[in-house]
Short mmCIF file of C-alpha atoms in Angstrom, two decimals:
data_model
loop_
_atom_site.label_atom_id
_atom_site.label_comp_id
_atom_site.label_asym_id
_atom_site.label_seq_id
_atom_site.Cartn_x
_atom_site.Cartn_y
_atom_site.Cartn_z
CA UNK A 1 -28.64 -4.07 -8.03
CA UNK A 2 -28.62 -0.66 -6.65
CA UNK A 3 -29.74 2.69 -8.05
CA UNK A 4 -27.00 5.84 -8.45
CA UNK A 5 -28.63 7.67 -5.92
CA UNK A 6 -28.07 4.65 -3.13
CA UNK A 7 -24.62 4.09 -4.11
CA UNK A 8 -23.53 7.23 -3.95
CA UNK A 9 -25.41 7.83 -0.38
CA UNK A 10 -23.90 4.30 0.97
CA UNK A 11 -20.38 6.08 0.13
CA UNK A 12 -20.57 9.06 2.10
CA UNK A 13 -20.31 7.32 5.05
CA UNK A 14 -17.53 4.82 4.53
CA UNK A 15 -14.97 8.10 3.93
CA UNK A 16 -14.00 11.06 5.98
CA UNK A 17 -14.83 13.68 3.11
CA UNK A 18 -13.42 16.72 5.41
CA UNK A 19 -10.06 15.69 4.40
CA UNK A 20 -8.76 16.60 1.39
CA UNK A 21 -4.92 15.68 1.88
CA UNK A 22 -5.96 11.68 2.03
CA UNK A 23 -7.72 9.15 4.01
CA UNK A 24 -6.79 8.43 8.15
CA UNK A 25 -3.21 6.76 7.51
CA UNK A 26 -2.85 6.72 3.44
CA UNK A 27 -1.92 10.32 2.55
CA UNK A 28 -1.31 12.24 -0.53
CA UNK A 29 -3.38 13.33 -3.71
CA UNK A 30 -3.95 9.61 -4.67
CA UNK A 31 -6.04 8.85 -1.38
CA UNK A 32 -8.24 12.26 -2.02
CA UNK A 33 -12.25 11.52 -1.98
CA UNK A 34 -13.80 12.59 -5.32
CA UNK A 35 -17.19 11.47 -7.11
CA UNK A 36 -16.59 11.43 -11.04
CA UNK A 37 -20.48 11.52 -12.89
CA UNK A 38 -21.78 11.29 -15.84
CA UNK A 39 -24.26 14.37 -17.00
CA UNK A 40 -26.88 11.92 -16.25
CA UNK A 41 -25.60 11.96 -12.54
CA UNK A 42 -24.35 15.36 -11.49
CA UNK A 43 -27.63 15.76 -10.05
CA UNK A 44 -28.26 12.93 -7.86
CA UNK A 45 -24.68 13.24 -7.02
CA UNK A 46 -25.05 17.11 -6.10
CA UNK A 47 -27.78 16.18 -3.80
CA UNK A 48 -26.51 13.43 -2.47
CA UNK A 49 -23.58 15.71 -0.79
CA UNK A 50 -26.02 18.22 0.30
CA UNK A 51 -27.51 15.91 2.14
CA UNK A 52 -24.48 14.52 3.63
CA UNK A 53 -22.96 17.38 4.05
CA UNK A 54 -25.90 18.93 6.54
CA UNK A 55 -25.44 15.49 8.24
CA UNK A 56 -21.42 16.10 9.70
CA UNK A 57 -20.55 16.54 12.78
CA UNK A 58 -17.12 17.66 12.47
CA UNK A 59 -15.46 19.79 9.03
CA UNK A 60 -16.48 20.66 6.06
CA UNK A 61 -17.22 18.69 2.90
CA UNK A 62 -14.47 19.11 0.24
CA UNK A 63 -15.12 16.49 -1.29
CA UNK A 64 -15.33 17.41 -4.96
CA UNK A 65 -17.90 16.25 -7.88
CA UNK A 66 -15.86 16.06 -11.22
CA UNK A 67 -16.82 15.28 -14.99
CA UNK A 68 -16.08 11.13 -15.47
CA UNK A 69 -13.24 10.28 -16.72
CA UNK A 70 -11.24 7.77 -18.78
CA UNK A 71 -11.01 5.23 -15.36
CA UNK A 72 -8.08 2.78 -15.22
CA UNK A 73 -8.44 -0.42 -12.81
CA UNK A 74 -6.42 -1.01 -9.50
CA UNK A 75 -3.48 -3.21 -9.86
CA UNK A 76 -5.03 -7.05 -8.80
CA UNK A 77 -3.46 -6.45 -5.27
CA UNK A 78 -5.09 -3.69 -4.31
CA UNK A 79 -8.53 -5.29 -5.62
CA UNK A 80 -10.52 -6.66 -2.22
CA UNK A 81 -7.68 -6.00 -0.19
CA UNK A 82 -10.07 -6.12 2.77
CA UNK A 83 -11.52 -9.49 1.96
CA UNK A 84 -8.96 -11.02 0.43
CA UNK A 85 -6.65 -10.05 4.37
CA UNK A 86 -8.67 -9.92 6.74
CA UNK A 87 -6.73 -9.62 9.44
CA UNK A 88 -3.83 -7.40 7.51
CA UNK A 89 -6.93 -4.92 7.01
CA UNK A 90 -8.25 -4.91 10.89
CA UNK A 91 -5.16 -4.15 12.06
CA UNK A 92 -4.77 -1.14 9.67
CA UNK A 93 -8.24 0.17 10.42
CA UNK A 94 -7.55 -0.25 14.06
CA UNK A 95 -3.85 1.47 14.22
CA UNK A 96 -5.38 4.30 11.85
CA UNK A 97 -7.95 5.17 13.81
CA UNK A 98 -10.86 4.98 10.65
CA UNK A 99 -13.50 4.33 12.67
CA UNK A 100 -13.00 6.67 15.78
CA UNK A 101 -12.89 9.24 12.63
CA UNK A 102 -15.38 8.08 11.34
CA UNK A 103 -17.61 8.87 14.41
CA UNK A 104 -16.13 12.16 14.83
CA UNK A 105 -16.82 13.16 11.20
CA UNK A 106 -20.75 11.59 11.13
CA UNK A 107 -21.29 10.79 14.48
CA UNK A 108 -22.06 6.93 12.98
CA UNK A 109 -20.48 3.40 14.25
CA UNK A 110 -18.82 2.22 10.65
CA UNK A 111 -20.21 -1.64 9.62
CA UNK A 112 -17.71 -4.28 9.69
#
């Protein structure tokens, strides 16, 4: 188990939040970064993209913080998609170019 405060800074990294059109190859409003809280977590959350935000190398943050919710699962496909094909997902990481924008945006080597 993990607190708010170190999930929300282990997602900064794993998204380019300078782009508010999408994420590297998926595009449109549907593929926009966003960070829904609770009351209880606006704070944290605020903080959190402070931080993060001081920390880029390249843009600015748009990501937004908005009020949670009502929060409707991913269809099952879409649900591990990485785990679940591995080798479907390298090769779309690789022809996107995530992790060379991922450098450029936080100057940081992506895990995996």
């Amino acid at each position: 188990r993990i607190t708010y405060a170190q999930l929300i800074d282990r997602f900064w990294p794993l998204v380019d939040p300078t782009d508010d059109r999408g994420q590297f190859c998926d595009r449109g409003a549907q593929y926009r970064t966003a960070v829904f809280v609770t009351p209880a977590q606006k704070a944290a959350a605020e903080a959190s993209r402070a931080k993060w935000a001081a920390r880029l190398k390249s843009g600015k943050m748009t990501t937004p913080i908005l009020p949670a919710a009502r929060f409707y699962d991913a269809e099952a496909y879409h649900r591990d998609y990485a785990i679940r094909n591995v080798t479907a997902y390298k090769v779309y990481r690789q022809g996107c170019g995530r992790d060379q924008r991922l450098v450029r945006v936080w100057g940081l080597r992506p895990a995996g």
